[in-house]
Short mmCIF file of C-alpha atoms and ligand atoms in Angstrom, two decimals:
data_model
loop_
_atom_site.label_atom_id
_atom_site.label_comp_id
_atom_site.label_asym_id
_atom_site.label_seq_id
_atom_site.Cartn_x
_atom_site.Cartn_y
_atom_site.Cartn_z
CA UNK A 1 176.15 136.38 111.52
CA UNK A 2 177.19 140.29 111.22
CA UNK A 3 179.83 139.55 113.37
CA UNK A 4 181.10 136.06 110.80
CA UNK A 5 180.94 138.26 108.15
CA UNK A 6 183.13 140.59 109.18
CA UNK A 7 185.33 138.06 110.09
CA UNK A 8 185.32 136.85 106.91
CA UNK A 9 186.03 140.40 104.96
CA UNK A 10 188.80 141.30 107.14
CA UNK A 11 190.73 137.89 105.38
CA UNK A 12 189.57 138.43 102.13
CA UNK A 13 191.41 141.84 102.31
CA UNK A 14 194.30 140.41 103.29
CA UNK A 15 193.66 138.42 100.77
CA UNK A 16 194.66 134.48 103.07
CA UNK A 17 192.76 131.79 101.97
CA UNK A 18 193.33 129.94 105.15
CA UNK A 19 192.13 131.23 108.13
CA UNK A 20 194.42 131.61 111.15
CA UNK A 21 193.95 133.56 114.29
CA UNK A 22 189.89 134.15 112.72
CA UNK A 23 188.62 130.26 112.61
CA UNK A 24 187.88 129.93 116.47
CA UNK A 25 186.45 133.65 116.27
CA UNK A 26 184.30 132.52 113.79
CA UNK A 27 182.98 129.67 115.46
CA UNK A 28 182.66 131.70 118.34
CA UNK A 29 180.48 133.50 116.40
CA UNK A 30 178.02 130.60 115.62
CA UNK A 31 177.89 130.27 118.92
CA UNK A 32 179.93 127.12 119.01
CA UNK A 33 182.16 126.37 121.92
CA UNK A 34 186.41 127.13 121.84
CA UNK A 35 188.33 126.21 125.02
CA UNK A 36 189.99 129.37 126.49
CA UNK A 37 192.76 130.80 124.97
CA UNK A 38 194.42 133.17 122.75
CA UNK A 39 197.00 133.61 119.64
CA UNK A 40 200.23 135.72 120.63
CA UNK A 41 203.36 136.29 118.63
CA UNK A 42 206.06 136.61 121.61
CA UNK A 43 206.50 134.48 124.46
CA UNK A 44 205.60 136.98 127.12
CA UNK A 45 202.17 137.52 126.06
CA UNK A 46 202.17 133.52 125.71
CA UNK A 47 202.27 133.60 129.64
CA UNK A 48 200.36 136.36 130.01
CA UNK A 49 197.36 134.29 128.55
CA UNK A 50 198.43 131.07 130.39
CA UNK A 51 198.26 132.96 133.87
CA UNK A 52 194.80 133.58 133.26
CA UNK A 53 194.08 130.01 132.29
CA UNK A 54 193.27 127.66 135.69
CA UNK A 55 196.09 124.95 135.52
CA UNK A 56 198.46 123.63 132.58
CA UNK A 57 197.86 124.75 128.99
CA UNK A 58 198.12 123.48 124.98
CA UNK A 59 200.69 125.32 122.75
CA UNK A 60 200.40 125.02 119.22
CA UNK A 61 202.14 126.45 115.85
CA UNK A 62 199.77 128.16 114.13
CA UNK A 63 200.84 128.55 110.30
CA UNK A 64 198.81 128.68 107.37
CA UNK A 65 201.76 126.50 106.02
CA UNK A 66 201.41 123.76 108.54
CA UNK A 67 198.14 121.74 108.38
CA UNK A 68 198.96 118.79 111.00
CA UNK A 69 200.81 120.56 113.67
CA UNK A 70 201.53 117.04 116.20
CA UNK A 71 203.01 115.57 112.75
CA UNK A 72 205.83 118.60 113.63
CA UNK A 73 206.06 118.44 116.90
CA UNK A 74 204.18 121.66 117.20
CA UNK A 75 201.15 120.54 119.59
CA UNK A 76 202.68 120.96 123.40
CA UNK A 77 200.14 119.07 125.72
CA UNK A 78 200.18 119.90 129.71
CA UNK A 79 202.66 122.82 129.48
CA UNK A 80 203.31 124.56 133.24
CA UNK A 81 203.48 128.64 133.16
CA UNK A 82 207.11 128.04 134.30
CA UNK A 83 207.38 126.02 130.86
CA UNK A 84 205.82 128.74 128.47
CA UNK A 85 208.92 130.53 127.83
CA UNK A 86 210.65 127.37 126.65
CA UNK A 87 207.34 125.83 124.39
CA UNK A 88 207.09 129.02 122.77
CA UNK A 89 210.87 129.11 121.61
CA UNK A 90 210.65 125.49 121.01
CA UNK A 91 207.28 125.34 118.77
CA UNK A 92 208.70 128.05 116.42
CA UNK A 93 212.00 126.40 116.46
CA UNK A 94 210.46 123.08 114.98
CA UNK A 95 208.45 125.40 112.54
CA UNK A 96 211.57 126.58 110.78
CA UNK A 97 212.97 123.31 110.99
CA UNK A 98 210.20 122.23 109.01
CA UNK A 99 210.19 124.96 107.05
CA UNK A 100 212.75 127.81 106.66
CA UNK A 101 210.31 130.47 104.48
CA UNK A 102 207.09 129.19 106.56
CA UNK A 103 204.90 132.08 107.22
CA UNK A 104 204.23 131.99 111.01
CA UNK A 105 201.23 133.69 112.22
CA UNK A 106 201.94 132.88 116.40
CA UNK A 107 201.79 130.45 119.21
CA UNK A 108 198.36 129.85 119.83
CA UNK A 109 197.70 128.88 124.12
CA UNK A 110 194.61 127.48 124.61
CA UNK A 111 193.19 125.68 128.10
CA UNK A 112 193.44 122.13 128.39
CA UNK A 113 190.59 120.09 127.64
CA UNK A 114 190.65 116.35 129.87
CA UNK A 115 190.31 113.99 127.00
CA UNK A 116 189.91 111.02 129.58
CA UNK A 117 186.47 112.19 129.73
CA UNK A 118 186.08 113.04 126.68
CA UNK A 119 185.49 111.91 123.00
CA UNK A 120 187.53 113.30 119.80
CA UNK A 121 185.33 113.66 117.01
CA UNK A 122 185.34 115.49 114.15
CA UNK A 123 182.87 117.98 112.30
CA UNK A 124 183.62 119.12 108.79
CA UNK A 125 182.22 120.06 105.62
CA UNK A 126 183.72 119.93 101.93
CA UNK A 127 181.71 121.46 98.98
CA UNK A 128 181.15 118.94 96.22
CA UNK A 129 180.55 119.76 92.43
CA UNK A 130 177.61 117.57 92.45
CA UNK A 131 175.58 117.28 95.72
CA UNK A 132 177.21 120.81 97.42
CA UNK A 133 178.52 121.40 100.82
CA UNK A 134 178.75 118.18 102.42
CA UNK A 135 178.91 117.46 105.95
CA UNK A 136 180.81 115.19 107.32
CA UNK A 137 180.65 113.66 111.38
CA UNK A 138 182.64 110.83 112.71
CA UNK A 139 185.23 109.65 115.32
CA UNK A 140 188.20 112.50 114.90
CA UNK A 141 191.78 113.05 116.55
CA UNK A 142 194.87 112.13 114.97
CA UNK A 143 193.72 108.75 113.63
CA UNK A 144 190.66 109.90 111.83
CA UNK A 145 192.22 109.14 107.97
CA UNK A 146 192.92 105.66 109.59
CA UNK A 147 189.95 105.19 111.15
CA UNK A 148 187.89 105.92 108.38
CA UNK A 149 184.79 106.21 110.45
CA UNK A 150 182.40 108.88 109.07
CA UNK A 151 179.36 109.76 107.52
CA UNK A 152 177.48 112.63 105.75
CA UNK A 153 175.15 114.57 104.45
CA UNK A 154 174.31 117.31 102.58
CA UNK A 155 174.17 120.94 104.40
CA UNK A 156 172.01 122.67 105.81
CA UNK A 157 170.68 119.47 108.10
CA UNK A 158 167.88 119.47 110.30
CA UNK A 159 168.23 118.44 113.89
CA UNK A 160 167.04 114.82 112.77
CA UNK A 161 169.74 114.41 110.02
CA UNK A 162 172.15 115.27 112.70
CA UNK A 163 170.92 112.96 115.55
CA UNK A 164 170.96 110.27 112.82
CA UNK A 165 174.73 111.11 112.11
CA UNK A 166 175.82 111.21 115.47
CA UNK A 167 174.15 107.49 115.67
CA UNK A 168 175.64 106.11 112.30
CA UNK A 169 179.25 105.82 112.91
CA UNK A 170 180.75 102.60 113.97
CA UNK A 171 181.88 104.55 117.21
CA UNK A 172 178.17 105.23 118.07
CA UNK A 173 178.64 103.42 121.23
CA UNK A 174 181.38 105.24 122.36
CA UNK A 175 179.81 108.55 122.76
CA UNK A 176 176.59 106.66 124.78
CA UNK A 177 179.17 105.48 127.57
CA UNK A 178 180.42 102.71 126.56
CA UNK A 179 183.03 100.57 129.58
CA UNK A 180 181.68 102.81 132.34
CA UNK A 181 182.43 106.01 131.00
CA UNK A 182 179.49 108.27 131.20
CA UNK A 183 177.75 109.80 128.17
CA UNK A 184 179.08 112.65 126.38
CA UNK A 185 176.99 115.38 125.39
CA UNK A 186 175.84 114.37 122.47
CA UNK A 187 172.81 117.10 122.13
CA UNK A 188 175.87 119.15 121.77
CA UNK A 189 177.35 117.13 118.86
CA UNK A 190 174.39 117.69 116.79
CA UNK A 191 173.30 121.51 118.07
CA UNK A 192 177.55 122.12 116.23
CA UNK A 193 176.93 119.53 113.48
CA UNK A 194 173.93 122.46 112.63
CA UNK A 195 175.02 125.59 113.75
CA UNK A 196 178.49 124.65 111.44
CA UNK A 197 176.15 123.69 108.27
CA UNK A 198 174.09 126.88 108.75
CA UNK A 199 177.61 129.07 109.01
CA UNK A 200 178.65 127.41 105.22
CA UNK A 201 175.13 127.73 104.13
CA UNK A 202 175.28 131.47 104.95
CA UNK A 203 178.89 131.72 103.63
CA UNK A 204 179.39 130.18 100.31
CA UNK A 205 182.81 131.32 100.22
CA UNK A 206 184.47 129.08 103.02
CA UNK A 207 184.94 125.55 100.35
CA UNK A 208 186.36 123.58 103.55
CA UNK A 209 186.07 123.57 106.66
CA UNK A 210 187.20 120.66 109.64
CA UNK A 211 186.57 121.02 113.27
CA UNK A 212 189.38 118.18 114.47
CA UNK A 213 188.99 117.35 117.15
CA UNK A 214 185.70 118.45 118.43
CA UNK A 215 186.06 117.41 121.85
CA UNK A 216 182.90 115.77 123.60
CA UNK A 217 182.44 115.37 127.35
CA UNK A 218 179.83 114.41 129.47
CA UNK A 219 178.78 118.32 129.84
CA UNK A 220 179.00 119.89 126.19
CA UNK A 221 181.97 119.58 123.28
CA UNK A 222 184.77 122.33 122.65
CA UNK A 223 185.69 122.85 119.16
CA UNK A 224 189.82 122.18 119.95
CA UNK A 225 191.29 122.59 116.06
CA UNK A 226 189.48 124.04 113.66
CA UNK A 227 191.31 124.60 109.89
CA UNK A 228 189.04 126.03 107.19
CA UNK A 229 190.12 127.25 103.33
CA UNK A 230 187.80 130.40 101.93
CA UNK A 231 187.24 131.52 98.33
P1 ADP B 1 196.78 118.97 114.60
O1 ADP B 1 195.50 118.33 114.19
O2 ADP B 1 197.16 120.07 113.65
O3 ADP B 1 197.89 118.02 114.82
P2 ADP B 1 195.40 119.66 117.09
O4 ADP B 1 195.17 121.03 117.60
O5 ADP B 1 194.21 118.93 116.59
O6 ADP B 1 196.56 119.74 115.98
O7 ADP B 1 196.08 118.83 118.25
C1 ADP B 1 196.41 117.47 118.09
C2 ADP B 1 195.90 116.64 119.25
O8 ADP B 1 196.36 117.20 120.48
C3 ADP B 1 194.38 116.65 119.37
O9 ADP B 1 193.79 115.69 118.55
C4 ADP B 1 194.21 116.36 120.86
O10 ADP B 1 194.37 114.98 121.13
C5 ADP B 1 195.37 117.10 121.49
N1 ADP B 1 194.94 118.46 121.90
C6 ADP B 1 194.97 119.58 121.14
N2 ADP B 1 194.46 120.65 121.80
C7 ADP B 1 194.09 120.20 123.01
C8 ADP B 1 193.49 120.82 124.16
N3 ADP B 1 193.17 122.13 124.20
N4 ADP B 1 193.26 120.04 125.25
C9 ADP B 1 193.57 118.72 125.23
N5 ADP B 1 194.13 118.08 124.18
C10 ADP B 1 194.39 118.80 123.07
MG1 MG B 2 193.56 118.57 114.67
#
């Protein structure tokens, strides 16, 4: 909690609303699960961090002026060290494109998470005048404003709220192995569903926050994408 909060003061003084290089440390912090990785700002240090990563990694843009980074072109999936040099240029080419005056904070390169064991869901929370900080769980990934599938409740939630979240969405069956997948962890959905309403009950000054996707696989869930706004 220290630790969050100094997180937390470091952007207020630099006076960002949204949160770049500071929103998996601050997870982190809460104890809840980031896949390896690192932000740089030149492509060296890009492969630097990829070496130390076992086999292919993720590039991504990371810009507090671009919120859906795929929609760009600026999410590289499966990228080989030989490739890093390349992504790097390329992801910050497709940033300008976008946007000439866009403020770009780095590449982030983060370990690859196998989605074919996996489930993308999502974890969020959005503060609302009349019931408060909401939280929100349901099926995530880049079709989650199609999908539509979510529910919530209002923070902080106890471990029962949670389990009853994780068991209300239509894609409930999903994360119990559904077609002969196994089970994902889903003790580990709603241990991050609560650790992540206890962080904005302790912080009133994050207003929204989205884990997207919170990956979960048979053995835990890694918080992939997290964007959150601050006072
Ligand atoms: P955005 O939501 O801004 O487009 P994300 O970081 O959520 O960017 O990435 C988009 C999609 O790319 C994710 O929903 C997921 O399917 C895939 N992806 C992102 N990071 C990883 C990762 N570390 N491992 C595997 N797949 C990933
Ligand atoms: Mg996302």
């Amino acid at each position: 909690r220290e630790r969050a909060r100094e997180i937390l003061e470091t952007v207020k003084d630099r006076d960002e609303t949204r949160l770049g290089v500071e929103a998996m440390e601050l997870l982190d912090a809460y104890g809840i699960e980031t896949p390896a990785g690192d932000i740089v700002d030149d492509p060296a240090d890009a492969l630097e961090v990829a070496e130390d990563i076992d086999g292919n990694v993720v590039m991504k843009i990371v810009s507090p002026d671009i919120l859906h980074k795929s929609d760009i072109g600026g999410v590289k999936v499966g990228v080989e060290n030989e490739d890093v040099y390349d992504a790097y240029e390329d992801l910050i080419t497709r940033a300008k494109n976008y946007q000439p005056d866009a403020n770009i904070l780095g590449v982030q390169v983060q370990e690859m998470v196998n989605l074919d064991d996996g489930v993308e869901t999502i974890v969020g929370m959005n503060r609302d005048p009349q019931f408060g900080p909401l939280m929100m769980f349901g099926l995530g990934g880049i079709f989650v404003e199609i999908l539509e599938d979510t529910t919530f409740r209002v923070a902080p939630v106890s471990e029962t709220e949670a389990e009853d979240m994780t068991k209300e969405i239509d894609a409930a069956p999903m994360l119990r192995g559904a077609r002969g997948n196994d089970p994902v962890d889903i003790g580990g959905i709603t241990e991050t569903i609560q650790r992540l309403s206890q962080l904005v009950t302790d912080f009133p000054a994050i207003l929204e926050l989205d884990i997207n996707p919170l990956v979960a696989l048979p053995d835990g869930v890694k918080a992939v994408d997290v964007r959150l706004t601050v006072d």
